[in-house]
PDB file of C-alpha atoms in Angstrom:
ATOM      1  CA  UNK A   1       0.000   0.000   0.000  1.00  0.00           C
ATOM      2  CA  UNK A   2       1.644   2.937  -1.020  1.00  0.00           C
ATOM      3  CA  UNK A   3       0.342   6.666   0.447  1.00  0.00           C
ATOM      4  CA  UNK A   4       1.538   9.761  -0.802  1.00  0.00           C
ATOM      5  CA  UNK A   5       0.421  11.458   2.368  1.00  0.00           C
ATOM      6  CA  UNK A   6       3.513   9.685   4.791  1.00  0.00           C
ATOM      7  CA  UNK A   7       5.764  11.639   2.875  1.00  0.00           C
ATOM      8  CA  UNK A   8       4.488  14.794   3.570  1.00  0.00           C
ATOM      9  CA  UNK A   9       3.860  14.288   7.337  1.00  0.00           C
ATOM     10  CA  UNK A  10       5.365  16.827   9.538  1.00  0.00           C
ATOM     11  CA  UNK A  11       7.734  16.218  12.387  1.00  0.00           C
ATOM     12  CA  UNK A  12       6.572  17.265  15.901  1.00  0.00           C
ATOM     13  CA  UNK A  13       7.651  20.590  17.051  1.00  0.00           C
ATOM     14  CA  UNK A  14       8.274  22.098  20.327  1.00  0.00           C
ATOM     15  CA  UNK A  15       5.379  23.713  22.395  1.00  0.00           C
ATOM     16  CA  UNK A  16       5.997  26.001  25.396  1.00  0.00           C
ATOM     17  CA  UNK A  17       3.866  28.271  27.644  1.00  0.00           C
ATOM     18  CA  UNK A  18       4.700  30.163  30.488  1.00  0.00           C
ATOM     19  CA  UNK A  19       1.448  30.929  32.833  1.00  0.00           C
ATOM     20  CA  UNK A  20       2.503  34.054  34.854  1.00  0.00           C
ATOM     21  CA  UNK A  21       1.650  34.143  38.506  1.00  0.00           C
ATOM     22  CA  UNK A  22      -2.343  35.399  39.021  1.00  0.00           C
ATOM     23  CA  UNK A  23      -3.216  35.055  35.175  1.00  0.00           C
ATOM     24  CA  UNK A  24      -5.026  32.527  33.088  1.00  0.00           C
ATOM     25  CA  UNK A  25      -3.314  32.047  29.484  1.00  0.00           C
ATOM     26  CA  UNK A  26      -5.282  30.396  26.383  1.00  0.00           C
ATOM     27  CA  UNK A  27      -4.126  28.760  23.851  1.00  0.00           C
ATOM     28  CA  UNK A  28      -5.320  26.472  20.981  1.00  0.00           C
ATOM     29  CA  UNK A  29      -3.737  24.213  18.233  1.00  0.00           C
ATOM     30  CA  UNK A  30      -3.734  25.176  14.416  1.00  0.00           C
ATOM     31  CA  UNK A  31      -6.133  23.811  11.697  1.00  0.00           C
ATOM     32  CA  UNK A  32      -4.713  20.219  11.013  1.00  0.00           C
ATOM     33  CA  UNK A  33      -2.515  20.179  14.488  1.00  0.00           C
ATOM     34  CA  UNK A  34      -2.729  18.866  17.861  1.00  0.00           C
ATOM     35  CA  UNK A  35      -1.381  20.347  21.084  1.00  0.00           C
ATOM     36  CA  UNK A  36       0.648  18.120  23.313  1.00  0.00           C
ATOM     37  CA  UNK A  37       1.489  19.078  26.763  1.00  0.00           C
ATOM     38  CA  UNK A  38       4.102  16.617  28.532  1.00  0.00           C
ATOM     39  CA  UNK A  39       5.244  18.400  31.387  1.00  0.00           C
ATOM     40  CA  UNK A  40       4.713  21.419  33.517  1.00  0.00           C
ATOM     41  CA  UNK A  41       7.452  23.147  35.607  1.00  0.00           C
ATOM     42  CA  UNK A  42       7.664  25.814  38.706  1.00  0.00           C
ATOM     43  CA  UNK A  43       9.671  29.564  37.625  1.00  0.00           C
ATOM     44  CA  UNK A  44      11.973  30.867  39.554  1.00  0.00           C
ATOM     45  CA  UNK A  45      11.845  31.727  42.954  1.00  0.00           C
ATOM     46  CA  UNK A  46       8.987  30.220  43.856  1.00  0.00           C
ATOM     47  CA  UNK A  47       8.120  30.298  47.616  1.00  0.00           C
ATOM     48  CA  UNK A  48       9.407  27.737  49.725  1.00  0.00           C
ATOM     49  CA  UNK A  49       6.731  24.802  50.385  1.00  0.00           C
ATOM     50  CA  UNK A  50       4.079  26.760  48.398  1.00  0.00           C
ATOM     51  CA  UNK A  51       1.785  24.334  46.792  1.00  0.00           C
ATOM     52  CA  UNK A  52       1.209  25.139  43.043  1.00  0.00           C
ATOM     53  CA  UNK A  53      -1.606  23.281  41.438  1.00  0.00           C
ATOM     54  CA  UNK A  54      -2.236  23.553  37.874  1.00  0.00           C
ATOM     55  CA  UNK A  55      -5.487  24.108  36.310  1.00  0.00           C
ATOM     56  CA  UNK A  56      -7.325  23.381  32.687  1.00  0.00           C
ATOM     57  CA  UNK A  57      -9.846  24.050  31.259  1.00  0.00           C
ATOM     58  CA  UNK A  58     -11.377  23.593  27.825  1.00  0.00           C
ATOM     59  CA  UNK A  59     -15.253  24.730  26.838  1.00  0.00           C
ATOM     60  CA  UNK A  60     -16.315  21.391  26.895  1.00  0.00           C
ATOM     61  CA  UNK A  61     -14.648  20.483  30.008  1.00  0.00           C
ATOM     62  CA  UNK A  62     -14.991  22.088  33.739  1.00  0.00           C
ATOM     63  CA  UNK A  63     -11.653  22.990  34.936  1.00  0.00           C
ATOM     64  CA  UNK A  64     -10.030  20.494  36.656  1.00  0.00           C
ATOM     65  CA  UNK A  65      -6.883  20.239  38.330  1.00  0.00           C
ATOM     66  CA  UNK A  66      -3.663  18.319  36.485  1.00  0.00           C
ATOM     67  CA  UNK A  67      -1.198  18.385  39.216  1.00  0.00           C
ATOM     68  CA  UNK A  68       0.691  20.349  42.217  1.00  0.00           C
ATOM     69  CA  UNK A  69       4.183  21.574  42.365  1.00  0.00           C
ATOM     70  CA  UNK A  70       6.029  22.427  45.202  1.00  0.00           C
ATOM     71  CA  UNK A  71       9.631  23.578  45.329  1.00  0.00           C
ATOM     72  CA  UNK A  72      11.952  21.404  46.792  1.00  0.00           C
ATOM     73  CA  UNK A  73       9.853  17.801  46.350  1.00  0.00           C
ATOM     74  CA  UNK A  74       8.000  18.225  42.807  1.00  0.00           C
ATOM     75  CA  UNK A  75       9.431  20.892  41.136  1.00  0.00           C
ATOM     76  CA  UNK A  76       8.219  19.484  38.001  1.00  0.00           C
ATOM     77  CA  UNK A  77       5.367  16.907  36.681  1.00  0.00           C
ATOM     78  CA  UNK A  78       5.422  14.833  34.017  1.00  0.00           C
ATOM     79  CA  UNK A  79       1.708  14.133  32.201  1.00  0.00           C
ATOM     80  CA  UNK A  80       2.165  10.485  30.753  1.00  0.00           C
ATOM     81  CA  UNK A  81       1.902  10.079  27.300  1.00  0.00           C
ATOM     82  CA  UNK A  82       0.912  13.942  26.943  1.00  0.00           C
ATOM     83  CA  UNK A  83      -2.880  15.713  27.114  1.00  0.00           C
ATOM     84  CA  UNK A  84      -3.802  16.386  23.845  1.00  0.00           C
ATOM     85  CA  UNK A  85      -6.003  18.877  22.035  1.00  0.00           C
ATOM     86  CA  UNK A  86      -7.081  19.033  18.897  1.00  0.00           C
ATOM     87  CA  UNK A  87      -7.503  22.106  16.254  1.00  0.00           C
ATOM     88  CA  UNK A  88     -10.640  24.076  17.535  1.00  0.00           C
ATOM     89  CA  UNK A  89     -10.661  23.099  21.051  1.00  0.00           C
ATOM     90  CA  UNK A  90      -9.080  26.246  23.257  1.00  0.00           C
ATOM     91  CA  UNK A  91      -7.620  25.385  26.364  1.00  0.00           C
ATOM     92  CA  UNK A  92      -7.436  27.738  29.164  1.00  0.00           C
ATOM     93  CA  UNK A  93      -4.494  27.521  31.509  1.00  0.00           C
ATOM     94  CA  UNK A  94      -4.104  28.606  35.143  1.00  0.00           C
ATOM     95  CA  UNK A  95      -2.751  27.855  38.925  1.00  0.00           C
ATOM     96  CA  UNK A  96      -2.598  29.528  41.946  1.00  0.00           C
ATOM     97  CA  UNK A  97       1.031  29.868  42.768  1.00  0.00           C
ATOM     98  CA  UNK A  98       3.533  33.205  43.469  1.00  0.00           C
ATOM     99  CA  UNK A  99       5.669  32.172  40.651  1.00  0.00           C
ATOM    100  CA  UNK A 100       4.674  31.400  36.834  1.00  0.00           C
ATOM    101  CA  UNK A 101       4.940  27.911  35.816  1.00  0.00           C
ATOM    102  CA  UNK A 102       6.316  26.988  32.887  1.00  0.00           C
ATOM    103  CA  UNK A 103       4.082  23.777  30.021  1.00  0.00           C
ATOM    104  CA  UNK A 104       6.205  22.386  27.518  1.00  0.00           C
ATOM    105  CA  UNK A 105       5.191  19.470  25.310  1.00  0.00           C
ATOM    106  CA  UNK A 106       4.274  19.225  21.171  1.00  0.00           C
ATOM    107  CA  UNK A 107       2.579  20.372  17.996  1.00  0.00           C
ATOM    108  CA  UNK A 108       1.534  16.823  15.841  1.00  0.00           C
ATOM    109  CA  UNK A 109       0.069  16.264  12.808  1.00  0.00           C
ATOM    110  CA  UNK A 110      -3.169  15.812  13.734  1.00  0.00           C
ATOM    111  CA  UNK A 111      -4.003  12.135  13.202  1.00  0.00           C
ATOM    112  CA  UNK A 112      -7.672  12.121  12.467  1.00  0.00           C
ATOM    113  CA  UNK A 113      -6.387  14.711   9.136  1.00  0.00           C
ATOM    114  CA  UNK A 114      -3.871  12.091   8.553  1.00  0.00           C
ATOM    115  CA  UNK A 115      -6.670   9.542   8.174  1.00  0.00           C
ATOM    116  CA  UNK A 116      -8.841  11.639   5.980  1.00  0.00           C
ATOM    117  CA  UNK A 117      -5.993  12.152   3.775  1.00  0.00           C
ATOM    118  CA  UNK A 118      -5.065   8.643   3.772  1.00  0.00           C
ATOM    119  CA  UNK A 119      -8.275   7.377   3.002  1.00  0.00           C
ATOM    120  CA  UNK A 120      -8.647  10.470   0.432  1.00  0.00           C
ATOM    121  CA  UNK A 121      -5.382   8.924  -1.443  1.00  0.00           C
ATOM    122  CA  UNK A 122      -6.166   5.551  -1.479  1.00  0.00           C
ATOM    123  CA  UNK A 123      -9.472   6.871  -3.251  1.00  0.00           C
ATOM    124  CA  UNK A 124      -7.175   8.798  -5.295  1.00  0.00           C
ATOM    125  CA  UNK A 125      -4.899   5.782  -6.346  1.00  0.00           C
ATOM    126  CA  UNK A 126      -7.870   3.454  -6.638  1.00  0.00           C
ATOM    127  CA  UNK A 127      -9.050   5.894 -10.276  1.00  0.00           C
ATOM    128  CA  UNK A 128      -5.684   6.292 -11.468  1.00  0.00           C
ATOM    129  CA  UNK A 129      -4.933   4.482 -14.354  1.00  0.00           C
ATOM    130  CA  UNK A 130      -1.913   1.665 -14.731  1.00  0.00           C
ATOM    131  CA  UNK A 131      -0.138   3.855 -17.188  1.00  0.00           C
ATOM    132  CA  UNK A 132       0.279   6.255 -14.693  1.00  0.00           C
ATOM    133  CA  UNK A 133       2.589   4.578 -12.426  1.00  0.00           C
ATOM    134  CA  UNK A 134       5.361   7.423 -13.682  1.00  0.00           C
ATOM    135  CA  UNK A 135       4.184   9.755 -10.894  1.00  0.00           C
ATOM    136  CA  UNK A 136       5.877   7.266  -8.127  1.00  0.00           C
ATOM    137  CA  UNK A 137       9.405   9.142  -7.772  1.00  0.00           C
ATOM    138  CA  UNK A 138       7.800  12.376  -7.441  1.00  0.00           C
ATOM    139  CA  UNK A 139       8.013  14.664  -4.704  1.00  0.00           C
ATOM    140  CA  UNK A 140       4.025  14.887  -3.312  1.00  0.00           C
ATOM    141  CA  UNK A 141       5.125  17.546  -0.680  1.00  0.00           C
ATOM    142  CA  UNK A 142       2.263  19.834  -0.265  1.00  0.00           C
ATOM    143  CA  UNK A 143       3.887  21.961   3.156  1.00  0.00           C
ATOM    144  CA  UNK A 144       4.887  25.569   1.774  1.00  0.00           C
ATOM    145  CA  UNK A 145       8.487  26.362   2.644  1.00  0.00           C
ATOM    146  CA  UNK A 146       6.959  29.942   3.279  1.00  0.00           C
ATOM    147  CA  UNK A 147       4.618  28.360   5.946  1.00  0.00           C
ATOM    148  CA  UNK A 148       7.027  26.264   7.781  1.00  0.00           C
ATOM    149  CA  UNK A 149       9.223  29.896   8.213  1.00  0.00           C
ATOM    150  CA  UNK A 150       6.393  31.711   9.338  1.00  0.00           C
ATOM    151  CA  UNK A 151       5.603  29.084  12.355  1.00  0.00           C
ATOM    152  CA  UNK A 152       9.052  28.152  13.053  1.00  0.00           C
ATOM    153  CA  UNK A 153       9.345  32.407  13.366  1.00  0.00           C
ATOM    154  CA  UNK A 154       6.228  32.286  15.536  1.00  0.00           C
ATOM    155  CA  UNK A 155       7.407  29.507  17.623  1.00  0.00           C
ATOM    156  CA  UNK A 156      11.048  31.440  18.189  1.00  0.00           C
ATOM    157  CA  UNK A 157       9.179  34.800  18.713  1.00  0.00           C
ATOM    158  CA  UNK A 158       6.949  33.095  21.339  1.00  0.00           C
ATOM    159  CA  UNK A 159      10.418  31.296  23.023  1.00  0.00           C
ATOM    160  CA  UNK A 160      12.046  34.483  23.417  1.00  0.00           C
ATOM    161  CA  UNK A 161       9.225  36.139  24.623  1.00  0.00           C
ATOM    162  CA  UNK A 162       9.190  33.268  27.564  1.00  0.00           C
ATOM    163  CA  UNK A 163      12.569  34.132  28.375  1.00  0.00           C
ATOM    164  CA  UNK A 164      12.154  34.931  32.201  1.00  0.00           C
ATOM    165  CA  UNK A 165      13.117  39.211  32.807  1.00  0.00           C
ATOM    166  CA  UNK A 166      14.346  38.308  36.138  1.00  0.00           C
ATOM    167  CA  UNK A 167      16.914  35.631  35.698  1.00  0.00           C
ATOM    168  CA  UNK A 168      19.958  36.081  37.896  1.00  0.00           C
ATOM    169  CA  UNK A 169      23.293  36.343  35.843  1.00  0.00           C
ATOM    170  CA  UNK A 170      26.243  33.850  37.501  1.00  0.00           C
TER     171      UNK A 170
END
């Protein structure tokens, strides 16, 4: 079974949030992508024994709480496999610490898009004609260059503007 699409899937690529102390932050996965998160961390200087629990919320979903940090014994939690979200579905982030916490994890392919395609090429092959078995070697890429420079920009825009302001210098 050959698929065009597999050639044209996209790698994972790094997601990171940081949730400042007393705000909520939203965010929400592009059409055809999936939001990962893998692992949530405590800033710096948080307060010593503070518990930090972290919050989600989605508008199908109540919030509900996805773990505590506390400085010193769980400075960091790690979420499994990953909580995913899907294009469409915005996620609203909180917690209730002095500190911001920091939610790293992926962007994927979305797989349910990956099945559509699939099934859309196997439709595709199924009315081609023998005599067009030429098209094989061909490079079926359909991901702009232009696009993947204008997210990977985002993505470094969005890193550097998580760069904590009050980092102490050794």
């Amino acid at each position: 079974l050959r698929s065009s699409h597999f050639s044209t899937a996209k790698m994972p690529q790094f997601f990171g949030l940081e949730v400042p102390k007393g705000e909520a932050k939203k965010f929400a996965a592009d059409e055809g992508d999936s939001i990962v998160l893998c692992q949530a961390a405590l800033g710096l200087k948080p307060k010593a024994g503070e518990r930090v629990t972290v919050f989600i919320k989605t508008q199908d979903s109540p919030e509900l709480a996805i773990g505590s940090l506390t400085m010193g014994t769980c400075d960091q939690f790690t979420l499994g496999t990953g909580l995913s979200f899907s294009a469409g579905e915005t996620v609203t982030v909180r917690h209730n610490g002095s500190t911001s916490v920091f939610l790293t994890g992926r962007i994927e392919d979305d797989f349910e898009d990956d099945l559509d395609l699939l099934n859309d090429d196997e439709d595709d092959e199924a009315s081609l004609s023998s005599d067009s078995d030429d098209d094989e070697d061909s490079d079926d890429s359909d991901e702009d260059p232009k696009d993947v420079k204008v997210k990977t920009q985002k993505l470094a825009a969005a890193a550097a503007a998580a760069k904590p302001d009050d980092a102490e210098e050794p």
